[in-house]
Coordinates of C-alpha atoms in Angstrom, one line a residue:
X1153 CA -142.9 37.3 193.0
X1154 CA -144.7 40.0 191.0
X1155 CA -146.3 38.1 188.1
X1156 CA -149.0 39.4 185.7
X1157 CA -150.9 38.0 183.1
X1158 CA -151.9 40.2 179.9
X1159 CA -154.8 38.2 179.3
X1160 CA -156.6 39.5 182.6
X1161 CA -156.4 43.1 181.3
X1162 CA -158.1 42.1 177.8
X1163 CA -160.7 40.3 179.6
X1164 CA -161.1 43.4 181.8
X1165 CA -161.5 45.8 179.0
X1166 CA -163.9 43.3 177.3
X1167 CA -166.1 43.1 180.2
X1168 CA -166.3 46.9 180.7
X1169 CA -166.7 47.7 176.9
X1170 CA -169.5 45.0 177.0
X1171 CA -171.8 47.3 179.1
X1172 CA -171.4 50.1 176.5
X1173 CA -173.4 51.7 174.0
X1174 CA -172.3 51.7 170.3
X1175 CA -171.1 55.2 170.3
X1176 CA -169.3 54.5 173.2
X1177 CA -167.7 51.4 172.0
X1178 CA -166.7 53.3 168.7
X1179 CA -165.1 56.0 170.9
X1180 CA -163.0 53.5 172.7
X1181 CA -162.2 52.0 169.3
X1182 CA -161.2 55.2 167.8
X1183 CA -159.2 55.9 170.9
X1184 CA -157.5 52.7 170.4
X1185 CA -156.7 53.4 166.9
X1186 CA -154.9 56.5 167.8
X1187 CA -152.4 54.7 169.8
X1188 CA -151.9 51.9 167.4
X1189 CA -148.9 52.0 165.8
X1190 CA -149.3 52.4 161.9
X1191 CA -147.5 50.3 159.5
X1192 CA -147.7 48.2 156.4
X1193 CA -148.7 45.2 158.3
X1194 CA -151.4 47.2 160.4
X1195 CA -153.6 47.9 157.1
X1196 CA -156.0 45.4 157.6
X1197 CA -156.6 45.8 161.2
X1198 CA -157.4 49.5 160.5
X1199 CA -159.3 49.0 157.2
X1200 CA -161.6 46.6 159.1
X1201 CA -161.9 48.9 162.3
X1202 CA -162.5 52.1 160.3
X1203 CA -165.0 50.4 158.1
X1204 CA -166.8 49.5 161.3
X1205 CA -167.2 53.0 162.5
X1206 CA -168.2 54.1 159.3
X1207 CA -171.3 51.6 159.7
X1208 CA -172.3 53.2 163.3
X1209 CA -175.0 55.7 162.8
X1210 CA -174.9 58.6 164.7
X1211 CA -171.1 58.8 165.0
X1212 CA -169.9 62.3 165.4
X1213 CA -168.4 64.3 162.6
X1214 CA -165.2 64.9 164.4
X1215 CA -164.8 60.9 165.3
X1216 CA -165.6 60.1 161.7
X1217 CA -163.0 62.9 160.3
X1218 CA -160.3 61.2 162.6
X1219 CA -161.2 57.8 161.7
X1220 CA -160.8 58.5 157.5
X1221 CA -157.4 60.3 158.1
X1222 CA -156.1 57.3 159.9
X1223 CA -157.1 55.3 157.3
X1224 CA -155.7 57.5 154.6
X1225 CA -152.3 57.5 156.6
X1226 CA -152.2 53.6 156.6
X1227 CA -153.4 53.3 153.1
X1228 CA -150.5 55.8 152.0
X1229 CA -147.7 53.7 153.9
X1230 CA -149.1 50.5 152.3
X1231 CA -148.8 52.2 148.9
X1232 CA -152.7 52.5 148.2
X1233 CA -152.3 56.5 147.1
X1234 CA -155.4 56.7 145.1
X1235 CA -157.8 55.1 147.9
X1236 CA -156.0 57.5 150.5
X1237 CA -156.6 60.4 148.4
X1238 CA -160.5 59.6 148.4
X1239 CA -160.3 59.3 152.2
X1240 CA -158.6 62.9 152.1
X1241 CA -161.4 64.2 150.0
X1242 CA -164.1 62.8 152.1
X1243 CA -162.2 64.5 155.3
X1244 CA -161.9 67.9 153.5
X1245 CA -165.6 67.6 152.0
X1246 CA -166.8 67.5 155.8
X1247 CA -164.1 69.6 157.3
X1248 CA -162.5 72.2 155.0
X1249 CA -160.1 73.2 157.4
X1250 CA -158.9 70.1 158.8
X1251 CA -155.2 70.4 159.9
X1252 CA -154.1 67.0 159.9
X1253 CA -155.6 66.2 156.1
X1254 CA -153.7 69.4 155.2
X1255 CA -150.5 68.2 156.6
X1256 CA -150.6 65.1 154.8
X1257 CA -151.4 66.7 151.7
X1258 CA -148.3 68.7 151.9
X1259 CA -145.8 66.1 153.2
X1260 CA -146.7 63.8 150.8
X1261 CA -146.9 66.1 147.8
X1262 CA -150.5 65.4 146.8
X1263 CA -152.5 68.0 144.5
X1264 CA -154.8 69.7 146.6
X1265 CA -156.9 70.8 143.5
X1266 CA -157.5 67.1 142.7
X1267 CA -159.0 66.3 145.8
X1268 CA -161.1 69.2 145.7
X1269 CA -162.5 68.1 142.3
X1270 CA -163.3 64.9 143.6
X1271 CA -162.0 61.6 143.6
X1272 CA -158.9 60.7 141.1
X1273 CA -160.3 60.6 137.5
X1274 CA -158.9 59.0 134.3
X1275 CA -157.8 61.1 131.2
X1276 CA -159.7 61.0 128.2
X1277 CA -156.8 59.2 126.7
X1278 CA -157.2 56.5 129.0
X1279 CA -160.7 56.3 128.6
X1280 CA -160.3 56.0 124.9
X1281 CA -158.1 53.0 125.4
X1282 CA -160.0 51.4 127.6
X1283 CA -163.3 51.9 125.1
X1284 CA -161.2 50.4 122.0
X1285 CA -161.2 47.0 123.6
X1286 CA -165.1 46.9 123.9
X1287 CA -167.4 45.5 121.4
X1288 CA -170.1 47.4 119.5
X1289 CA -173.0 46.6 121.3
X1290 CA -171.2 47.6 124.8
X1291 CA -170.2 50.9 122.9
X1292 CA -173.8 51.5 122.0
X1293 CA -174.9 51.1 125.8
X1294 CA -172.4 53.5 126.9
X1295 CA -174.1 56.2 124.8
X1296 CA -176.7 56.6 127.6
X1297 CA -174.0 56.8 130.4
X1298 CA -173.7 60.6 132.0
X1299 CA -170.1 60.2 131.6
X1300 CA -167.2 61.7 129.4
X1301 CA -166.9 58.0 128.1
X1302 CA -170.3 58.2 126.3
X1303 CA -169.0 60.8 123.8
X1304 CA -165.7 58.4 123.3
X1305 CA -168.3 55.6 122.6
X1306 CA -169.8 57.6 120.0
X1307 CA -166.8 58.5 118.3
X1308 CA -165.5 55.1 118.3
X1309 CA -169.0 54.1 117.0
X1310 CA -168.5 56.1 114.1
X1311 CA -165.0 55.3 113.2
X1312 CA -166.8 52.4 111.2
X1313 CA -169.7 53.6 109.1
X1314 CA -172.1 51.6 107.2
X1315 CA -173.7 53.1 104.0
X1316 CA -177.0 51.3 102.3
X1317 CA -177.5 53.5 99.3
X1318 CA -180.7 51.7 98.5
X1319 CA -183.2 50.1 100.4
X1320 CA -183.3 46.6 98.8
X1321 CA -180.2 44.3 99.4
X1322 CA -178.2 42.7 96.3
X1323 CA -178.6 38.9 96.7
X1324 CA -175.2 37.0 97.1
X1325 CA -174.3 33.5 97.8
X1326 CA -175.0 34.3 101.5
X1327 CA -178.6 34.9 100.8
X1328 CA -179.4 31.9 99.0
X1329 CA -180.6 29.8 101.7
X1330 CA -184.1 28.7 102.2
X1331 CA -185.1 31.0 105.0
X1332 CA -184.2 34.5 103.1
X1333 CA -185.9 33.4 99.7
X1334 CA -189.4 34.3 101.3
X1335 CA -189.7 38.0 101.3
X1336 CA -191.5 38.2 104.6
X1337 CA -188.5 37.6 106.5
X1338 CA -186.7 40.3 105.4
X1339 CA -187.8 43.5 107.1
X1340 CA -188.4 45.9 104.7
X1341 CA -189.3 48.7 107.2
X1342 CA -185.6 48.1 108.6
X1343 CA -184.1 48.5 105.2
X1344 CA -185.9 51.7 104.8
X1345 CA -184.5 53.0 108.1
X1346 CA -181.2 52.1 107.2
X1347 CA -181.6 53.9 103.7
X1348 CA -182.4 57.1 105.6
X1349 CA -180.0 56.7 108.2
X1350 CA -177.1 56.3 105.5
X1351 CA -178.5 59.9 103.9
X1352 CA -178.5 61.4 107.4
X1353 CA -174.7 60.4 107.9
X1354 CA -173.7 61.7 104.6
X1355 CA -175.3 64.8 105.4
X1356 CA -173.5 65.1 108.7
X1357 CA -170.1 64.2 106.7
X1358 CA -170.7 67.1 104.4
X1359 CA -171.7 69.8 107.2
X1360 CA -169.4 68.6 110.0
X1361 CA -165.6 68.4 109.2
X1362 CA -164.7 67.1 112.6
X1363 CA -167.1 64.2 112.3
X1364 CA -165.9 63.2 109.1
X1365 CA -162.3 63.2 110.4
X1366 CA -163.1 60.7 112.7
X1367 CA -164.1 57.8 110.1
X1368 CA -161.4 55.1 109.8
X1369 CA -163.4 52.6 107.8
X1370 CA -166.5 52.9 105.2
X1371 CA -168.3 50.4 103.9
X1372 CA -170.7 51.0 100.8
X1373 CA -173.7 48.7 99.9
X1374 CA -175.8 49.5 96.7
X1375 CA -178.0 47.3 94.6
X1376 CA -177.1 47.1 90.9
X1377 CA -180.5 48.0 89.7
X1378 CA -182.1 50.7 91.7
X1379 CA -185.9 50.3 91.6
X1380 CA -186.6 53.6 93.6
X1381 CA -184.8 55.7 91.3
X1382 CA -182.8 57.5 94.2
X1383 CA -179.6 55.7 93.8
X1384 CA -178.1 58.7 91.1
X1385 CA -178.9 61.5 93.8
X1386 CA -177.4 59.5 96.6
X1387 CA -174.1 58.8 94.8
X1388 CA -173.9 61.9 94.2
X1389 CA -174.0 62.9 97.9
X1390 CA -171.4 60.2 98.5
X1391 CA -168.8 61.6 95.9
X1392 CA -169.4 65.0 97.4
X1393 CA -168.7 63.7 101.1
X1394 CA -165.8 61.3 99.9
X1395 CA -163.2 64.1 100.0
X1396 CA -164.2 65.3 103.7
X1397 CA -162.9 61.9 105.0
X1398 CA -159.3 63.0 105.5
X1399 CA -158.5 59.9 107.8
X1400 CA -159.8 57.4 105.9
X1401 CA -158.0 54.1 106.0
X1402 CA -160.3 51.1 105.0
X1403 CA -162.9 51.0 102.2
X1404 CA -165.2 48.3 101.4
X1405 CA -167.7 48.5 98.2
X1406 CA -170.4 46.3 97.1
X1407 CA -172.3 47.3 93.8
X1408 CA -172.5 47.3 90.0
X1409 CA -169.3 47.9 88.2
X1410 CA -169.9 51.4 87.2
X1411 CA -170.7 52.4 90.8
X1412 CA -167.5 50.9 92.1
X1413 CA -165.7 52.4 89.6
X1414 CA -167.0 56.2 90.1
X1415 CA -166.3 55.4 94.0
X1416 CA -162.8 54.0 93.4
X1417 CA -161.9 56.8 91.3
X1418 CA -162.9 59.5 93.5
X1419 CA -161.2 57.8 96.6
X1420 CA -157.8 57.5 94.5
X1421 CA -158.3 61.2 94.0
X1422 CA -158.9 62.5 97.0
X1423 CA -157.7 59.9 99.7
X1424 CA -154.8 58.2 98.0
X1425 CA -153.0 56.7 101.0
X1426 CA -155.9 54.1 102.0
X1427 CA -154.4 50.9 103.4
X1428 CA -157.4 48.6 102.5
X1429 CA -159.7 48.1 99.8
X1430 CA -162.4 45.4 99.3
X1431 CA -164.6 45.3 96.2
X1432 CA -168.0 43.2 95.2
X1433 CA -168.6 43.4 92.0
X1434 CA -172.4 42.5 91.4
X1435 CA -172.3 42.6 87.5
X1436 CA -171.3 39.4 85.8
X1437 CA -168.8 38.9 83.1
X1438 CA -167.1 42.1 83.3
X1439 CA -163.5 43.5 83.7
X1440 CA -162.7 46.2 86.4
X1441 CA -159.8 48.7 86.0
X1442 CA -158.4 49.7 89.3
X1443 CA -156.1 52.6 89.7
X1444 CA -153.2 52.0 91.7
X1445 CA -152.8 52.8 95.4
X1446 CA -149.2 53.2 96.4
X1447 CA -149.8 52.4 100.2
X1448 CA -152.1 49.7 99.9
X1449 CA -151.5 46.6 102.0
X1450 CA -155.0 44.5 101.9
X1451 CA -156.8 44.1 98.7
X1452 CA -160.1 41.8 98.1
X1453 CA -162.0 41.3 95.0
X1454 CA -165.2 39.4 94.7
X1455 CA -166.5 38.9 90.9
X1456 CA -168.0 36.4 88.7
X1457 CA -166.6 35.7 85.2
X1458 CA -165.0 38.8 82.9
X1459 CA -161.2 38.9 81.9
X1460 CA -158.5 38.9 85.0
X1461 CA -156.2 40.9 82.9
X1462 CA -156.8 44.4 84.5
X1463 CA -156.7 42.5 87.8
X1464 CA -153.5 40.9 87.2
X1465 CA -152.0 44.3 86.1
X1466 CA -153.4 46.0 89.3
X1467 CA -151.9 43.3 91.7
X1468 CA -148.7 43.3 89.7
X1469 CA -148.4 47.2 90.2
X1470 CA -149.0 46.8 94.0
X1471 CA -147.0 43.6 94.9
X1472 CA -144.2 45.4 96.8
X1473 CA -146.8 46.8 99.3
X1474 CA -149.7 44.2 99.5
X1475 CA -149.3 41.9 102.6
X1476 CA -153.2 40.6 102.5
X1477 CA -154.8 39.5 99.1
X1478 CA -158.0 38.0 98.2
X1479 CA -159.1 37.0 94.9
X1480 CA -163.0 35.2 94.3
X1481 CA -163.9 34.4 90.7
X1482 CA -164.8 30.7 90.2
X1483 CA -164.0 31.2 86.5
X1484 CA -160.6 32.6 87.1
X1485 CA -157.0 30.6 87.1
X1486 CA -154.4 31.6 89.8
X1487 CA -153.0 34.8 88.9
X1488 CA -149.3 33.6 88.7
X1489 CA -146.8 36.1 89.2
X1490 CA -149.0 38.7 89.8
X1491 CA -148.8 38.7 93.7
X1492 CA -145.7 38.5 95.7
X1493 CA -146.3 35.5 97.6
X1494 CA -143.1 35.9 99.8
X1495 CA -144.2 38.9 101.2
X1496 CA -147.9 37.7 101.9
X1497 CA -149.2 37.0 105.2
X1498 CA -152.5 36.4 104.3
X1499 CA -153.9 34.6 101.0
X1500 CA -157.2 33.5 99.8
X1501 CA -158.1 32.3 96.4
X1502 CA -161.5 31.2 95.1
X1503 CA -161.5 29.8 91.6
X1504 CA -159.9 26.9 89.5
X1505 CA -157.3 25.4 91.4
X1506 CA -154.1 24.4 89.4
X1507 CA -150.9 22.8 90.0
X1508 CA -148.8 26.0 89.1
X1509 CA -150.9 27.6 91.8
X1510 CA -149.9 25.1 94.5
X1511 CA -146.6 25.1 93.5
X1512 CA -145.7 28.7 94.0
X1513 CA -147.8 29.0 97.3
X1514 CA -145.8 25.7 98.6
X1515 CA -142.5 27.3 97.2
X1516 CA -143.0 30.8 97.9
X1517 CA -145.3 31.2 100.7
X1518 CA -142.9 31.1 103.6
X1519 CA -144.5 34.4 105.5
X1520 CA -148.4 33.0 105.3
X1521 CA -150.2 33.1 108.5
X1522 CA -153.5 32.1 106.9
X1523 CA -154.2 30.3 103.5
X1524 CA -157.8 29.7 102.0
X1525 CA -158.2 27.9 98.6
X1526 CA -161.6 26.9 97.3
X1527 CA -163.1 26.2 94.1
X1528 CA -162.7 23.5 91.2
X1529 CA -159.7 21.1 91.7
X1530 CA -158.3 20.7 88.1
X1531 CA -155.0 19.1 88.9
X1532 CA -153.6 16.2 91.3
X1533 CA -151.3 18.3 93.9
X1534 CA -150.7 15.3 96.3
X1535 CA -147.2 14.7 95.4
X1536 CA -146.2 18.6 96.0
X1537 CA -147.7 18.4 99.7
X1538 CA -145.6 15.5 100.3
X1539 CA -142.6 16.9 98.6
X1540 CA -143.3 20.4 100.5
X1541 CA -144.2 18.7 103.8
X1542 CA -142.2 21.4 105.6
X1543 CA -143.2 24.4 103.6
X1544 CA -145.5 27.3 105.2
X1545 CA -143.8 27.1 108.7
X1546 CA -145.8 29.8 110.0
X1547 CA -149.0 28.9 109.2
X1548 CA -151.8 29.1 111.7
X1549 CA -155.1 29.1 109.7
X1550 CA -155.7 26.8 106.8
X1551 CA -159.1 26.3 104.6
X1552 CA -159.1 24.0 101.7
X1553 CA -162.5 23.7 100.2
X1554 CA -163.1 21.7 97.0
X1555 CA -166.6 22.5 95.2
X1556 CA -166.1 20.4 92.3
X1557 CA -163.3 18.3 90.5
X1558 CA -162.1 18.3 86.9
X1559 CA -163.1 15.4 84.5
X1560 CA -159.7 13.9 84.7
X1561 CA -158.6 14.4 88.0
X1562 CA -158.0 11.0 90.1
X1563 CA -155.7 12.0 92.9
X1564 CA -156.5 9.1 95.5
X1565 CA -153.4 10.5 97.7
X1566 CA -154.7 14.2 97.9
X1567 CA -156.6 13.8 101.6
X1568 CA -154.1 11.4 103.1
X1569 CA -151.1 14.0 101.8
X1570 CA -152.9 17.0 103.4
X1571 CA -153.3 15.1 106.6
X1572 CA -149.5 14.3 106.7
X1573 CA -148.9 18.2 105.6
X1574 CA -150.6 19.3 108.9
X1575 CA -150.1 16.4 111.3
X1576 CA -147.0 18.0 113.2
X1577 CA -148.3 21.9 112.8
X1578 CA -149.5 22.0 116.6
X1579 CA -149.4 25.9 116.1
X1580 CA -152.6 25.6 113.8
X1581 CA -155.6 27.4 115.2
X1582 CA -157.8 26.9 112.0
X1583 CA -158.6 23.7 109.9
X1584 CA -161.3 23.6 107.3
X1585 CA -161.6 20.7 105.2
X1586 CA -164.7 21.3 103.3
X1587 CA -165.4 19.1 100.2
X1588 CA -168.9 19.3 98.6
X1589 CA -168.2 16.8 95.6
X1590 CA -170.5 14.2 97.2
X1591 CA -169.5 10.4 96.1
X1592 CA -166.6 12.0 93.9
X1593 CA -164.6 12.8 96.9
X1594 CA -163.6 9.4 96.7
X1595 CA -161.3 10.3 93.9
X1596 CA -159.3 12.3 95.8
X1597 CA -158.9 9.9 98.8
X1598 CA -161.6 11.3 101.2
X1599 CA -162.7 8.7 104.0
X1600 CA -163.0 8.6 107.6
X1601 CA -159.0 8.5 107.7
X1602 CA -159.0 12.1 107.2
X1603 CA -160.5 12.8 110.6
X1604 CA -157.4 10.5 111.8
X1605 CA -155.2 13.6 112.2
X1606 CA -157.2 15.7 114.2
X1607 CA -156.3 14.7 117.8
X1608 CA -152.8 15.4 116.8
X1609 CA -153.5 19.4 116.4
X1610 CA -153.9 20.0 120.1
X1611 CA -154.4 23.7 119.9
X1612 CA -157.0 23.8 117.3
X1613 CA -159.8 26.3 117.9
X1614 CA -162.0 26.3 114.7
X1615 CA -162.7 23.3 112.8
X1616 CA -164.8 22.8 109.8
X1617 CA -164.7 19.0 108.3
X1618 CA -167.0 17.1 105.7
X1619 CA -168.4 14.1 107.5
X1620 CA -167.7 11.0 105.3
X1621 CA -170.5 8.2 105.2
X1622 CA -167.9 5.5 106.1
X1623 CA -167.1 7.5 109.8
X1624 CA -168.5 6.0 113.0
X1625 CA -170.6 9.1 114.3
X1626 CA -169.7 8.0 117.8
X1627 CA -166.1 7.9 117.3
X1628 CA -166.3 11.4 115.3
X1629 CA -167.1 13.3 118.6
X1630 CA -163.9 12.2 120.3
X1631 CA -161.5 12.9 117.5
X1632 CA -162.4 16.3 117.7
X1633 CA -159.7 18.1 119.8
X1634 CA -160.8 19.5 123.2
X1635 CA -159.5 22.9 122.4
X1636 CA -161.9 23.7 119.7
X1637 CA -164.7 26.0 120.4
X1638 CA -166.0 26.3 117.0
X1639 CA -167.1 23.7 114.8
X1640 CA -168.9 23.1 111.4
X1641 CA -170.2 19.7 110.0
X1642 CA -171.2 19.3 106.3
X1643 CA -172.8 15.8 105.6
X1644 CA -171.5 14.0 102.9
X1645 CA -173.4 10.5 103.1
X1646 CA -177.0 9.7 102.8
X1647 CA -179.9 11.3 105.0
X1648 CA -179.7 10.5 108.3
X1649 CA -182.1 11.0 111.3
X1650 CA -181.2 14.3 113.1
X1651 CA -182.1 13.0 116.6
X1652 CA -180.2 9.8 116.1
X1653 CA -177.1 11.4 115.0
X1654 CA -177.0 14.1 117.6
X1655 CA -177.5 11.4 120.1
X1656 CA -174.4 9.4 118.6
X1657 CA -172.1 12.1 118.4
X1658 CA -172.8 14.1 122.0
X1659 CA -170.9 12.0 124.2
X1660 CA -167.3 12.8 122.8
X1661 CA -168.2 16.7 122.2
X1662 CA -166.0 19.2 123.9
X1663 CA -167.4 21.0 126.6
X1664 CA -165.5 24.0 125.4
X1665 CA -167.6 24.3 122.1
X1666 CA -169.4 27.3 122.0
X1667 CA -170.3 27.3 118.2
X1668 CA -171.9 24.4 116.2
X1669 CA -172.6 24.7 112.5
X1670 CA -174.4 21.8 110.4
X1671 CA -175.1 21.8 106.8
X1672 CA -176.6 19.2 104.2
X1673 CA -178.7 17.7 106.9
X1674 CA -182.5 18.0 107.3
X1675 CA -182.9 19.2 110.9
X1676 CA -186.3 20.2 111.9
X1677 CA -185.6 22.9 114.6
X1678 CA -182.4 24.1 116.2
X1679 CA -184.0 23.1 119.8
X1680 CA -183.0 19.4 118.5
X1681 CA -179.2 20.4 118.2
X1682 CA -179.1 21.7 121.9
X1683 CA -181.5 19.2 123.3
X1684 CA -179.7 16.0 122.1
X1685 CA -176.2 16.9 120.5
X1686 CA -174.6 20.0 121.6
X1687 CA -175.8 21.4 125.1
X1688 CA -173.1 23.8 126.0
X1689 CA -172.8 25.9 122.5
X1690 CA -174.4 29.4 122.5
X1691 CA -175.0 29.7 118.6
X1692 CA -176.3 27.1 116.3
X1693 CA -176.2 27.5 112.5
X1694 CA -178.3 25.1 110.3
X1695 CA -177.5 26.0 106.6
X1696 CA -177.9 29.6 106.6
X1697 CA -180.0 30.5 109.6
X1698 CA -178.6 31.1 112.6
X1699 CA -179.9 31.1 116.5
X1700 CA -178.6 32.2 119.6
X1701 CA -179.0 30.1 122.7
X1702 CA -180.2 31.6 125.9
X1703 CA -180.1 30.0 129.2
X1704 CA -182.1 30.9 132.2
X1705 CA -185.3 32.4 133.1
X1706 CA -185.4 35.8 131.5
X1707 CA -188.5 36.8 129.7
X1708 CA -188.6 36.0 126.0
X1709 CA -188.2 38.4 123.0
X1710 CA -188.0 37.9 119.4
X1711 CA -188.5 34.9 117.4
X1712 CA -187.5 32.3 120.5
X1713 CA -188.8 29.1 121.2
X1714 CA -188.3 27.4 125.0
X1715 CA -187.0 23.9 125.5
X1716 CA -187.7 22.3 128.9
X1717 CA -185.1 19.7 129.2
X1718 CA -184.4 17.7 132.6
X1719 CA -181.6 18.5 134.8
X1720 CA -178.9 16.4 133.8
X1721 CA -175.4 16.7 135.4
X1722 CA -173.5 14.4 133.5
X1723 CA -174.7 15.8 130.2
X1724 CA -174.5 19.3 131.5
X1725 CA -177.9 20.1 130.3
X1726 CA -180.1 22.8 131.8
X1727 CA -183.5 23.3 132.9
X1728 CA -184.5 26.3 130.5
X1729 CA -183.3 26.9 127.1
X1730 CA -184.6 29.4 124.6
X1731 CA -183.2 29.6 121.1
X1732 CA -183.7 32.9 119.3
X1733 CA -183.1 33.0 115.4
X1734 CA -181.1 35.8 114.3
X1735 CA -182.6 38.5 111.4
X1736 CA -181.3 38.3 108.0
X1737 CA -179.4 41.9 108.2
X1738 CA -177.6 40.8 111.4
X1739 CA -176.4 37.5 109.6
X1740 CA -175.6 39.3 106.4
X1741 CA -173.8 42.6 107.6
X1742 CA -172.9 42.0 111.3
X1743 CA -172.0 38.5 111.6
X1744 CA -168.2 38.9 112.9
X1745 CA -169.7 41.4 115.6
X1746 CA -172.5 39.3 117.1
X1747 CA -170.3 36.1 116.9
X1748 CA -167.6 38.0 119.0
X1749 CA -170.2 39.1 121.3
X1750 CA -171.7 35.8 121.8
X1751 CA -167.9 34.4 123.1
X1752 CA -167.8 32.6 119.4
X1753 CA -165.2 34.7 117.8
X1754 CA -163.2 31.6 116.6
X1755 CA -166.0 31.1 114.1
X1756 CA -164.9 33.9 112.1
X1757 CA -162.4 33.5 109.5
X1758 CA -159.2 35.3 110.3
X1759 CA -157.7 36.3 106.9
X1760 CA -158.3 38.6 104.3
X1761 CA -162.0 38.7 104.6
X1762 CA -162.1 39.0 108.4

């Protein structure tokens, strides 16, 4: 009987090829590939075989082109059209008259001109869409890349322009921290550099219409008192440049009342279609008359004192278009009836918190996505929170900050009612309860029970809480939802040793935490926060100071200090940790950009002032 074992033939082939050189083995493999049935299931075999042939040095050019053609055919059958075109381009580069490659191009309706220009490329539109998702720091890096995307990065970087018309900054509430009071911490040379850069940008806008047409957002900062006597000249340049910004959509202006009025009136005359307007008035006890913008959807005003009549009229005129509104003036009451709360998705108010305000918000704010209320509490709103427990059905971001209490305010049910108001809102992403009244917090029912609602908020990302004196610190860490990535704590009670506090709260802290901020506690250094309490964070904030936490053995740079902690697998600590303090300008003007680049975007408030 004729019996043949195929394994004997395979063994014979293996024995024969074992005696051949690498080039001879490559010839045998290529011959076998030419006889190999090409199909969808054979792609991995062909890929591995051709990749092996390409790594053999000295292989003849004819054999190399045959291997690439075989792989191109296999890739086309498997649906990998782009990689197949790259193989065909490689074949035509080595052998422009290769008939097999030309036959594939003709049969598959490929474009020979695309192959001759090189591998398939993305269009400018696709690169633009890709670059839109990159942070500014990455866009700045792309400026050095010899590729069309560098020009796209340049255009996107200058969509948002920041102008500093005076070298010195105007102090605001953010600048009042201890670290920034010392003038040595503010780099005056850097201020002067930004001063000159702003003048160069204004000149470019005046001379280059194409560059001016790319500007989408404009932020202008000017001190209320110009010591250099150059502000008048730069304001003149600015007013001449504004009409050139034909596509301007968003304006942020900070300075004196007269400066803001001149800028806003020029914009209203030349670019009446802007949609976002943010004003920060440095003067005290003044009223500002803002012209009406028919297409305005976002409006923010920060001022101190003055008469709210003009602002009330302006908001009333724009109530049909405004969707996001922010008013910050500690001397003002809520502008009842001016905004249409039914149409707002974002609302912020910093002033006197009254019953009329709470009632209108809870009754009419049915579309609110973010709500931020802060200031002096002048009423007892707990019955309203309990009566309207199902109000604000789409609320995802809530901030309640009380800086002081009216003399007659005694609302012991306020904090419990707020807890009940949010208890079943699992969609809540941001919850801030910041009470700065010290011992007077007891008058509004604030104690350790306010933390009891936190475990129910299972999807929370950002949490800001005042830590009451009667709260067990060891329990506080476990009450924080595991989903929280940004945490800010304001200490209410008596002074506590920082190291002891960190050691007690550390075991319960979520490992997902990337950002930690602690205020009203004496902490000698940021290293203590990382070493003893929050080993996983990337950014530490103490008061108004901020630090980046850098792990690894990279070279030190900037103002940084190095920690050397023992490796602890349970605590997740690392052996080399550095903290680098952020400069003033980064905290003041570029906070959002840097937090997002450090994966701490949840620490940024997602309301009108974002």
